[in-house]
Amino acid sequence: MPSATLTIDPAFTIAPVNRRTFGTFVEHMGRCVYTGIYEPGHATADEDGFRKDVLELTRELGVSVVRYPGGNFVSGYRWEDGVGPRADRPRRLDLAWHSVETNEFGLDEFSRWCAKAGVEPMMAINLGTRGVQEALDLLEYTNHPGGTALSDLREQHGASPYGIKLWCLGNEMDGPWQIGHKTPTEYGRLAAETARAMRMIAPDLQLVACGSSSSKMPLFGTWERDVLRETYEFVDHISCHAYYGNDDGDTASFLASAVDMDHFIEAVVATADHVGAELKSSKKIGISFDEWNVWYGERSRRTDGPGDQWEVAPRRIEDEYNVTDAVVVGNLLISLLRHSDRVGVACLAQLANVIAPIMTEPGGAAWRQPTFHPFAITSRLAAGQVLRIETDSPTVSTARYGDVPAVDAVATYDEGRVALFAVNRSSEGPVEVTIDVSRAGVTTLDEAVIVHDEDPNATNTAERPDRVTAQPFESARLADGKLTLTLPAISWAAVSLSE
Ligand code: AHR
């Protein structure tokens, strides 16, 4: 059996675990909001119409931050449509997803939902059809204590200041599909003006400028450079978005998607630092990886309706995930954690029904997709400092990324506790992994779990919601400062150890 060796040393620190790495995303798209997190009349609905089954699963998922309300949706959105008495709220065309938006759920409901879910809101503003004034109005409504038209309006709606800290200055403005799509200089100027004005109300906001909507975009690299040349002193983060799929059946490359995420993050960090050097600035720009996931165009087409009807909350991109997808999601989280020195925020896109870890049926059950498990476990176990791991692994050959290590891993260390997250990206067979943990002084194996199945295409459905779960990893052993794991082909595992 091929073997790999890893060394964990608490001295090899990268950065503290950033709780905002465990963010997700709620967009007014498909059934993420309507019949996802919100369904008045559902058997589990609370007094606000929020599905309590979904709220519970959101807590179990260990979500820290939720980005809202889009996505592409935000670039045509009027935030004021979604506040105040429901009877007065207009129905609007949503051009991004060719749907009808009822505005039954809006900013006030989202803020209440965040409080109940115990998550921090991350608000995106419309820089597609709107600009500086509307962003300022929204900020006055959400954050100003009172005594002005919009803060008093919020009080009339029964709400105290929301105190939202984290703001996205638009969404994917480099994409020709985006309403109000712009050149990098046009967008950079608008983002800088908006950020500067928003800081006049609240200097301590944390602001995210739009980076490329994928590293495959024609302007990737120059977009980030040109946008940051305009915005560097006014923003804290630049965004990255990445979706990985296996539509072409190249599973070896798909399993190595985290290699691409590593390169993506490092390329954007290098570009941001280059602009910082040009500007002679000591400030460092962070990465807000505010959309990432597995997304299959092919599977989406199977669940999407005709798309030419203007419907309310139609089924859109309801991908059904399998074990292989869960292993890739676990590995993408390893990549995000490994870059904790620069990744300040990350959002799994999305939370419910739309390429989501949580699925629901209208009037019916809610269940966990296989991808739910690595996310929930990583969020629960990662604590303290992220550690760089020295890895010596056999390689897998991939068409897209060349030879890549079969085993990829990251660890965290918190006051005598080690958490290790590892994947075997090979479809060929198991790898015997020996981890030297002697320098961490740990002697007790508290928990070991694995996501793996003889059938890597196994999925969960409403009828069989727990066909794929995280199982006890029986073969994990700790003795004489060495942890040994036999990682089967296409598997993700987590181990927690203590002194
Ligand atoms: O998450 C789905 C969509 O993907 C978002 O609306 C958009 O920002 C991205 O292209």
Coordinates of C-alpha atoms and ligand atoms in Angstrom, one line a residue:
M1 CA 0.0 0.0 0.0
P2 CA 1.4 3.5 -0.8
S3 CA 2.3 5.4 2.3
A4 CA 2.6 9.1 3.3
T5 CA 4.2 10.8 6.2
L6 CA 3.1 14.0 7.9
T7 CA 4.7 16.1 10.7
I8 CA 2.6 18.2 13.0
D9 CA 4.5 20.8 15.1
P10 CA 2.7 23.4 17.2
A11 CA 5.6 25.8 16.4
F12 CA 4.7 25.8 12.6
T13 CA 1.9 28.3 13.0
I14 CA 0.2 30.1 10.0
A15 CA -2.4 32.2 11.7
P16 CA -5.3 31.9 14.2
V17 CA -8.3 30.0 13.0
N18 CA -10.6 32.6 11.6
R19 CA -14.3 31.8 12.5
R20 CA -15.4 33.7 9.4
T21 CA -13.9 30.9 7.3
F22 CA -17.1 29.0 8.0
G23 CA -19.5 31.4 6.3
T24 CA -22.3 30.6 3.9
F25 CA -24.5 32.5 1.5
V26 CA -28.3 33.2 1.2
E27 CA -29.3 34.6 -2.1
H28 CA -32.8 35.4 -3.4
M29 CA -32.4 32.7 -5.9
G30 CA -34.5 29.6 -6.6
R31 CA -35.6 28.2 -3.3
C32 CA -32.8 29.3 -1.0
V33 CA -35.0 31.9 0.8
Y34 CA -38.6 30.9 -0.1
T35 CA -39.3 27.3 1.0
G36 CA -35.6 27.1 2.1
I37 CA -35.0 29.1 5.2
Y38 CA -38.5 30.8 5.1
E39 CA -41.8 29.0 4.7
P40 CA -44.7 30.3 6.7
G41 CA -47.3 27.6 7.1
H42 CA -44.6 24.8 7.2
A43 CA -45.1 22.5 10.2
T44 CA -41.8 23.7 11.8
A45 CA -42.3 27.5 10.9
D46 CA -41.9 29.9 13.9
E47 CA -43.7 33.1 14.4
D48 CA -41.5 34.8 11.7
G49 CA -42.2 32.1 9.2
F50 CA -38.6 30.7 9.5
R51 CA -38.3 27.0 9.2
K52 CA -37.0 25.7 12.6
D53 CA -35.7 22.5 11.0
V54 CA -33.4 24.6 8.7
L55 CA -32.4 26.9 11.6
E56 CA -31.4 23.8 13.6
L57 CA -29.4 22.4 10.7
T58 CA -27.7 25.8 10.1
R59 CA -26.6 25.8 13.8
E60 CA -25.3 22.2 13.4
L61 CA -23.4 23.2 10.3
G62 CA -21.5 25.6 12.4
V63 CA -22.0 28.6 10.2
S64 CA -20.4 31.9 11.4
V65 CA -21.3 34.5 8.7
V66 CA -24.0 34.6 6.0
R67 CA -23.7 36.7 2.9
Y68 CA -27.0 38.3 1.6
P69 CA -29.0 39.0 -0.6
G70 CA -26.9 38.0 -3.6
G71 CA -25.1 37.1 -5.8
N72 CA -26.3 38.2 -9.2
F73 CA -29.7 39.1 -7.6
V74 CA -28.2 42.0 -5.7
S75 CA -27.2 43.9 -8.9
G76 CA -30.9 44.7 -9.6
Y77 CA -32.2 44.8 -6.1
R78 CA -33.8 47.7 -4.2
W79 CA -33.3 47.0 -0.5
E80 CA -36.2 49.3 0.5
D81 CA -38.6 46.9 -1.2
G82 CA -37.9 44.4 1.5
V83 CA -38.6 46.4 4.7
G84 CA -41.8 47.6 6.4
P85 CA -45.3 46.2 6.3
R86 CA -45.5 43.2 4.0
A87 CA -48.8 44.2 2.5
D88 CA -47.0 47.3 1.0
R89 CA -44.1 45.5 -0.5
P90 CA -43.9 45.4 -4.3
R91 CA -43.6 42.3 -6.5
R92 CA -40.7 42.8 -8.9
L93 CA -39.0 41.1 -11.8
D94 CA -35.7 39.5 -10.8
L95 CA -33.7 39.7 -14.0
A96 CA -30.7 37.8 -12.7
W97 CA -32.7 34.5 -12.2
H98 CA -35.7 35.3 -14.4
S99 CA -38.1 35.0 -11.5
V100 CA -40.7 37.1 -9.6
E101 CA -39.5 38.5 -6.3
T102 CA -42.4 39.0 -3.9
N103 CA -40.2 40.8 -1.3
E104 CA -42.1 38.9 1.5
F105 CA -38.6 38.3 3.0
G106 CA -36.2 41.2 3.1
L107 CA -33.6 42.9 5.2
D108 CA -35.6 43.0 8.4
E109 CA -36.5 39.3 8.2
F110 CA -32.9 38.4 7.3
S111 CA -31.6 40.3 10.3
R112 CA -34.1 38.5 12.6
W113 CA -33.1 35.2 11.0
C114 CA -29.4 35.9 11.6
A115 CA -30.1 36.6 15.3
K116 CA -32.0 33.3 15.6
A117 CA -29.3 31.3 13.7
G118 CA -26.5 33.0 15.7
V119 CA -24.7 34.2 12.6
E120 CA -23.1 37.4 11.5
P121 CA -24.7 39.1 8.5
M122 CA -22.5 40.1 5.5
M123 CA -24.5 42.5 3.4
A124 CA -23.9 43.0 -0.3
I125 CA -24.9 46.3 -1.9
N126 CA -26.2 46.9 -5.4
L127 CA -23.5 48.6 -7.5
G128 CA -25.0 47.3 -10.8
T129 CA -28.1 49.5 -11.2
R130 CA -27.4 51.7 -8.2
G131 CA -24.6 53.7 -6.6
V132 CA -23.2 55.8 -3.7
Q133 CA -26.5 57.3 -2.5
E134 CA -28.4 54.1 -2.2
A135 CA -25.5 52.4 -0.4
L136 CA -25.5 55.3 2.1
D137 CA -29.2 55.1 2.5
L138 CA -29.0 51.4 3.3
L139 CA -26.2 51.9 5.8
E140 CA -28.2 54.7 7.5
Y141 CA -31.1 52.3 7.8
T142 CA -29.1 49.4 9.1
N143 CA -26.5 51.0 11.4
H144 CA -27.4 54.6 12.4
P145 CA -28.8 54.7 16.0
G146 CA -31.8 57.1 15.3
G147 CA -32.9 60.6 14.8
T148 CA -32.7 60.6 10.9
A149 CA -35.3 59.7 8.3
L150 CA -34.0 56.2 7.6
S151 CA -32.9 55.2 11.1
D152 CA -36.3 56.3 12.4
L153 CA -38.0 54.3 9.7
R154 CA -36.1 51.2 10.9
E155 CA -37.3 52.0 14.5
Q156 CA -40.9 52.3 13.2
H157 CA -40.4 48.8 11.7
G158 CA -39.6 47.7 15.3
A159 CA -35.9 47.1 14.9
S160 CA -32.8 48.4 16.8
P161 CA -29.6 49.2 14.8
Y162 CA -28.3 46.0 13.1
G163 CA -24.7 47.1 13.4
I164 CA -23.6 45.3 10.2
K165 CA -19.8 45.4 9.9
L166 CA -19.1 43.3 6.8
W167 CA -20.1 44.7 3.4
C168 CA -19.6 43.6 -0.2
L169 CA -19.3 46.4 -2.7
G170 CA -21.3 44.8 -5.4
N171 CA -21.1 41.3 -6.9
E172 CA -19.1 39.8 -9.8
M173 CA -18.9 43.1 -11.6
D174 CA -16.4 41.7 -14.1
G175 CA -19.0 39.2 -15.4
P176 CA -20.8 40.2 -18.7
W177 CA -23.9 38.4 -17.2
Q178 CA -24.0 40.9 -14.3
I179 CA -26.6 43.7 -14.5
G180 CA -24.5 46.8 -14.7
H181 CA -21.4 45.0 -15.6
K182 CA -18.4 47.3 -15.7
T183 CA -14.7 47.7 -16.7
P184 CA -12.3 47.3 -13.9
T185 CA -11.6 51.1 -13.8
E186 CA -15.3 52.0 -13.9
Y187 CA -16.0 49.5 -11.1
G188 CA -12.9 50.5 -9.1
R189 CA -13.9 54.2 -9.2
L190 CA -17.4 53.5 -8.1
A191 CA -16.3 51.0 -5.4
A192 CA -13.8 53.5 -4.1
E193 CA -16.3 56.4 -4.0
T194 CA -18.9 54.2 -2.3
A195 CA -16.4 52.9 0.3
R196 CA -15.1 56.4 1.1
A197 CA -18.6 57.7 1.6
M198 CA -19.7 54.7 3.7
R199 CA -16.7 55.2 5.9
M200 CA -17.9 58.8 6.5
I201 CA -20.8 57.2 8.4
A202 CA -19.0 54.3 10.0
P203 CA -15.1 54.4 9.7
D204 CA -14.7 50.9 11.1
L205 CA -16.7 49.0 8.4
Q206 CA -15.0 46.0 6.8
L207 CA -15.4 46.4 3.0
V208 CA -14.9 43.9 0.2
A209 CA -14.2 44.9 -3.3
C210 CA -15.2 42.5 -6.1
G211 CA -12.4 40.5 -7.6
S212 CA -12.8 38.2 -10.6
S213 CA -15.8 35.9 -10.7
S214 CA -13.5 33.0 -11.4
S215 CA -9.8 32.6 -12.1
K216 CA -10.8 31.6 -15.7
M217 CA -12.1 35.0 -16.5
P218 CA -10.2 36.8 -19.3
L219 CA -9.3 39.7 -17.1
F220 CA -8.2 37.6 -14.1
G221 CA -5.2 39.3 -12.6
T222 CA -5.5 42.6 -14.4
W223 CA -9.0 43.0 -12.9
E224 CA -7.7 42.6 -9.4
R225 CA -4.8 44.9 -10.1
D226 CA -6.9 47.7 -11.7
V227 CA -9.7 47.5 -9.1
L228 CA -7.2 47.6 -6.2
R229 CA -5.3 50.5 -7.8
E230 CA -8.5 52.5 -7.3
T231 CA -9.7 51.0 -4.0
Y232 CA -6.6 49.9 -2.0
E233 CA -6.8 52.5 0.8
F234 CA -10.6 52.2 1.1
V235 CA -11.2 48.4 1.3
D236 CA -10.1 45.5 3.5
H237 CA -10.7 42.6 1.2
I238 CA -10.9 41.6 -2.4
S239 CA -13.3 38.7 -3.3
C240 CA -12.6 35.4 -5.0
H241 CA -15.3 33.1 -6.3
A242 CA -14.8 29.5 -7.5
Y243 CA -17.0 26.6 -8.4
Y244 CA -15.7 23.2 -9.3
G245 CA -17.5 20.4 -11.2
N246 CA -16.9 17.1 -12.7
D247 CA -19.1 17.4 -15.8
D248 CA -16.4 16.2 -18.1
G249 CA -15.9 13.0 -16.1
D250 CA -12.2 13.9 -15.3
T251 CA -12.6 12.7 -11.7
A252 CA -8.8 12.8 -11.0
S253 CA -8.7 16.5 -11.8
F254 CA -11.9 17.2 -10.0
L255 CA -10.6 15.5 -6.8
A256 CA -7.6 17.9 -7.0
S257 CA -9.7 21.0 -7.2
A258 CA -8.1 22.3 -4.0
V259 CA -4.8 22.7 -6.0
D260 CA -6.6 25.2 -8.1
M261 CA -8.0 27.0 -5.0
D262 CA -4.5 27.2 -3.6
H263 CA -3.1 28.8 -6.8
F264 CA -6.1 31.1 -7.0
I265 CA -5.6 32.5 -3.5
E266 CA -1.9 32.8 -3.9
A267 CA -2.2 34.6 -7.3
V268 CA -4.7 37.1 -5.8
V269 CA -2.5 37.7 -2.7
A270 CA 0.5 38.3 -5.0
T271 CA -1.5 40.7 -7.1
A272 CA -2.7 42.6 -4.1
D273 CA 0.8 42.8 -2.6
H274 CA 2.1 44.1 -6.0
V275 CA -0.4 46.9 -5.9
G276 CA 0.5 47.6 -2.2
A277 CA 4.2 47.8 -3.2
E278 CA 3.3 50.2 -6.1
L279 CA 1.4 52.4 -3.6
K280 CA 4.1 52.1 -1.0
S281 CA 1.5 51.0 1.4
S282 CA 2.2 48.8 4.4
K283 CA -1.5 47.7 4.5
K284 CA -2.3 44.1 3.5
I285 CA -5.5 43.3 1.6
G286 CA -7.3 40.1 2.7
I287 CA -9.2 37.6 0.6
S288 CA -13.0 37.2 1.0
F289 CA -13.6 33.9 -0.7
D290 CA -17.3 34.7 -0.6
E291 CA -18.6 32.1 -3.1
W292 CA -17.1 28.6 -3.3
N293 CA -18.5 25.1 -3.7
V294 CA -18.9 22.2 -6.1
W295 CA -21.4 23.1 -8.9
Y296 CA -22.3 20.9 -11.8
G297 CA -23.9 22.7 -14.8
E298 CA -25.2 19.3 -16.0
R299 CA -26.9 18.4 -12.7
S300 CA -28.4 21.9 -12.4
R301 CA -30.0 21.5 -15.8
R302 CA -31.7 18.4 -14.6
T303 CA -33.4 20.2 -11.7
D304 CA -34.0 23.6 -13.3
G305 CA -37.4 24.4 -14.8
P306 CA -37.8 25.8 -18.3
G307 CA -36.5 29.2 -17.1
D308 CA -38.7 31.2 -19.4
Q309 CA -41.6 31.6 -17.1
W310 CA -41.6 34.4 -14.5
E311 CA -42.2 32.2 -11.4
V312 CA -41.9 32.8 -7.7
A313 CA -39.0 30.7 -6.2
P314 CA -38.6 28.2 -9.1
R315 CA -36.2 25.3 -8.6
R316 CA -32.8 26.5 -9.6
I317 CA -29.5 24.6 -9.5
E318 CA -30.5 22.1 -6.9
D319 CA -27.5 19.9 -7.3
E320 CA -27.6 16.6 -5.5
Y321 CA -24.2 16.0 -4.1
N322 CA -22.3 12.7 -3.6
V323 CA -19.4 11.3 -1.6
T324 CA -16.8 12.5 -4.1
D325 CA -18.2 16.0 -3.9
A326 CA -18.1 15.9 -0.1
V327 CA -14.4 14.9 -0.2
V328 CA -13.7 17.8 -2.6
V329 CA -15.6 20.2 -0.3
G330 CA -13.6 18.9 2.7
N331 CA -10.4 19.5 0.7
L332 CA -11.4 23.0 -0.3
L333 CA -11.9 23.8 3.4
I334 CA -8.3 22.5 4.0
S335 CA -7.1 25.0 1.4
L336 CA -9.0 27.9 2.9
L337 CA -7.7 27.1 6.4
R338 CA -4.1 26.7 5.1
H339 CA -4.5 30.3 3.9
S340 CA -5.8 31.7 7.1
D341 CA -3.1 34.3 7.1
R342 CA -4.8 36.0 4.2
V343 CA -8.4 34.5 3.9
G344 CA -10.5 36.7 6.2
V345 CA -13.9 35.5 5.1
A346 CA -15.2 32.5 3.1
C347 CA -18.8 31.6 2.2
L348 CA -19.9 28.2 1.0
A349 CA -22.5 29.1 -1.7
Q350 CA -25.3 28.6 -0.9
L351 CA -27.0 27.5 2.3
A352 CA -30.3 25.9 1.4
N353 CA -31.5 24.2 -1.8
V354 CA -29.4 26.2 -4.3
I355 CA -26.1 24.2 -4.6
A356 CA -26.4 23.8 -0.9
P357 CA -25.5 21.6 2.1
I358 CA -29.1 21.7 3.4
M359 CA -32.0 20.5 1.2
T360 CA -35.7 21.0 1.9
E361 CA -39.0 20.0 0.3
P362 CA -41.9 22.6 0.4
G363 CA -44.2 21.4 3.2
G364 CA -41.8 18.5 3.8
A365 CA -38.5 17.4 5.3
A366 CA -35.1 19.1 5.5
W367 CA -32.0 16.9 5.2
R368 CA -28.2 17.1 5.0
Q369 CA -26.3 16.6 1.7
P370 CA -23.0 14.6 2.0
T371 CA -21.1 18.0 1.7
F372 CA -22.7 19.1 5.0
H373 CA -20.6 16.7 7.0
P374 CA -17.0 17.9 6.3
F375 CA -18.1 21.5 6.7
A376 CA -19.9 20.9 10.0
I377 CA -17.0 18.8 11.4
T378 CA -14.3 21.2 10.4
S379 CA -16.2 24.1 11.8
R380 CA -16.7 22.2 15.1
L381 CA -13.1 21.0 15.5
A382 CA -10.8 23.7 14.1
A383 CA -9.6 25.9 16.9
G384 CA -6.6 27.9 18.0
Q385 CA -3.8 28.3 15.5
V386 CA -3.7 26.8 12.0
L387 CA -0.5 24.8 11.5
R388 CA 1.5 24.2 8.4
I389 CA 2.0 20.5 7.9
E390 CA 5.1 19.0 6.4
T391 CA 3.8 16.3 4.0
D392 CA 5.5 13.6 2.0
S393 CA 2.9 11.9 -0.1
P394 CA 2.6 9.7 -3.2
T395 CA 1.2 11.6 -6.1
V396 CA -1.8 11.2 -8.4
S397 CA -1.5 12.2 -12.0
T398 CA -4.2 14.7 -13.2
A399 CA -4.9 16.1 -16.7
R400 CA -5.5 19.6 -15.4
Y401 CA -2.9 20.1 -12.6
G402 CA -0.2 17.5 -13.4
D403 CA 1.1 15.3 -10.6
V404 CA -0.4 16.3 -7.3
P405 CA 0.0 14.9 -3.7
A406 CA -2.6 12.2 -3.1
V407 CA -2.8 13.2 0.6
D408 CA -3.5 16.7 1.5
A409 CA -3.9 17.9 5.1
V410 CA -4.0 20.8 7.6
A411 CA -4.1 20.9 11.4
T412 CA -5.0 23.2 14.1
Y413 CA -3.6 23.5 17.6
D414 CA -5.4 24.9 20.7
E415 CA -4.0 24.6 24.2
G416 CA -2.9 20.9 24.0
R417 CA -5.6 19.9 21.5
V418 CA -4.7 19.0 17.9
A419 CA -7.3 18.7 15.1
L420 CA -6.2 17.1 11.8
F421 CA -8.2 17.3 8.6
A422 CA -6.9 15.1 5.7
V423 CA -8.0 13.7 2.3
N424 CA -7.0 11.0 0.1
R425 CA -7.5 12.3 -3.5
S426 CA -6.6 9.1 -5.2
S427 CA -9.4 7.0 -6.8
E428 CA -7.0 4.1 -7.1
G429 CA -6.7 2.8 -3.6
P430 CA -5.9 3.5 0.1
V431 CA -2.9 5.3 1.4
E432 CA -1.3 4.4 4.8
V433 CA -0.6 7.8 6.5
T434 CA 1.8 8.1 9.5
I435 CA 1.6 11.4 11.4
D436 CA 4.4 12.4 13.8
V437 CA 2.5 14.2 16.6
S438 CA 5.3 13.8 19.2
R439 CA 6.1 17.6 19.2
A440 CA 2.4 18.3 20.1
G441 CA 2.6 16.1 23.2
V442 CA -0.8 14.6 22.5
T443 CA -1.5 11.1 24.0
T444 CA -5.3 10.7 23.7
L445 CA -7.3 10.1 20.6
D446 CA -10.7 11.8 21.3
E447 CA -12.5 11.5 18.0
A448 CA -11.8 10.2 14.5
V449 CA -14.4 10.4 11.8
I450 CA -14.4 9.6 8.0
V451 CA -16.5 10.5 5.0
H452 CA -16.1 7.6 2.5
D453 CA -18.3 5.0 0.8
E454 CA -17.7 2.0 -1.3
D455 CA -19.9 3.8 -3.8
P456 CA -18.4 7.3 -4.3
N457 CA -21.6 8.3 -6.1
A458 CA -23.8 7.6 -3.1
T459 CA -26.1 10.6 -2.2
N460 CA -28.7 11.6 0.3
T461 CA -32.4 12.1 -0.6
A462 CA -35.6 13.0 1.2
E463 CA -36.3 9.2 1.4
R464 CA -32.8 8.2 2.5
P465 CA -31.5 11.4 4.2
D466 CA -28.7 9.6 6.0
R467 CA -27.4 7.3 3.4
V468 CA -24.1 9.2 3.5
T469 CA -22.9 10.5 6.9
A470 CA -19.6 10.8 8.7
Q471 CA -18.7 7.4 10.2
P472 CA -16.4 6.6 13.2
F473 CA -12.9 6.0 11.7
E474 CA -12.2 2.8 13.5
S475 CA -8.7 2.1 12.1
A476 CA -7.2 5.4 13.5
R477 CA -4.5 4.6 16.1
L478 CA -2.3 6.8 18.3
A479 CA 0.8 5.3 20.0
D480 CA 4.2 6.5 20.9
G481 CA 3.7 10.0 19.4
K482 CA 2.6 8.5 16.0
L483 CA -1.0 8.7 14.6
T484 CA -1.7 6.2 11.9
L485 CA -4.6 6.3 9.5
T486 CA -5.4 4.2 6.5
L487 CA -7.2 6.6 4.2
P488 CA -9.3 4.7 1.6
A489 CA -9.6 6.0 -1.9
I490 CA -11.6 9.1 -2.2
S491 CA -12.0 9.9 1.5
W492 CA -11.9 12.8 3.9
A493 CA -11.2 12.4 7.6
A494 CA -10.9 14.4 10.8
V495 CA -9.1 13.4 14.0
S496 CA -9.1 15.2 17.3
L497 CA -6.2 14.5 19.8
S498 CA -5.4 15.9 23.2
E499 CA -2.7 15.8 25.9
Ligands
AHR1 O1 -24.2 31.3 -6.3 C1 -24.9 31.3 -7.5 C2 -24.4 32.5 -8.4 O2 -23.0 32.2 -8.8 C3 -24.3 33.9 -7.7 O3 -25.5 34.6 -7.8 C4 -23.3 34.6 -8.5 O4 -22.6 35.6 -7.8 C5 -22.4 33.5 -9.0 O5 -22.1 33.5 -10.4

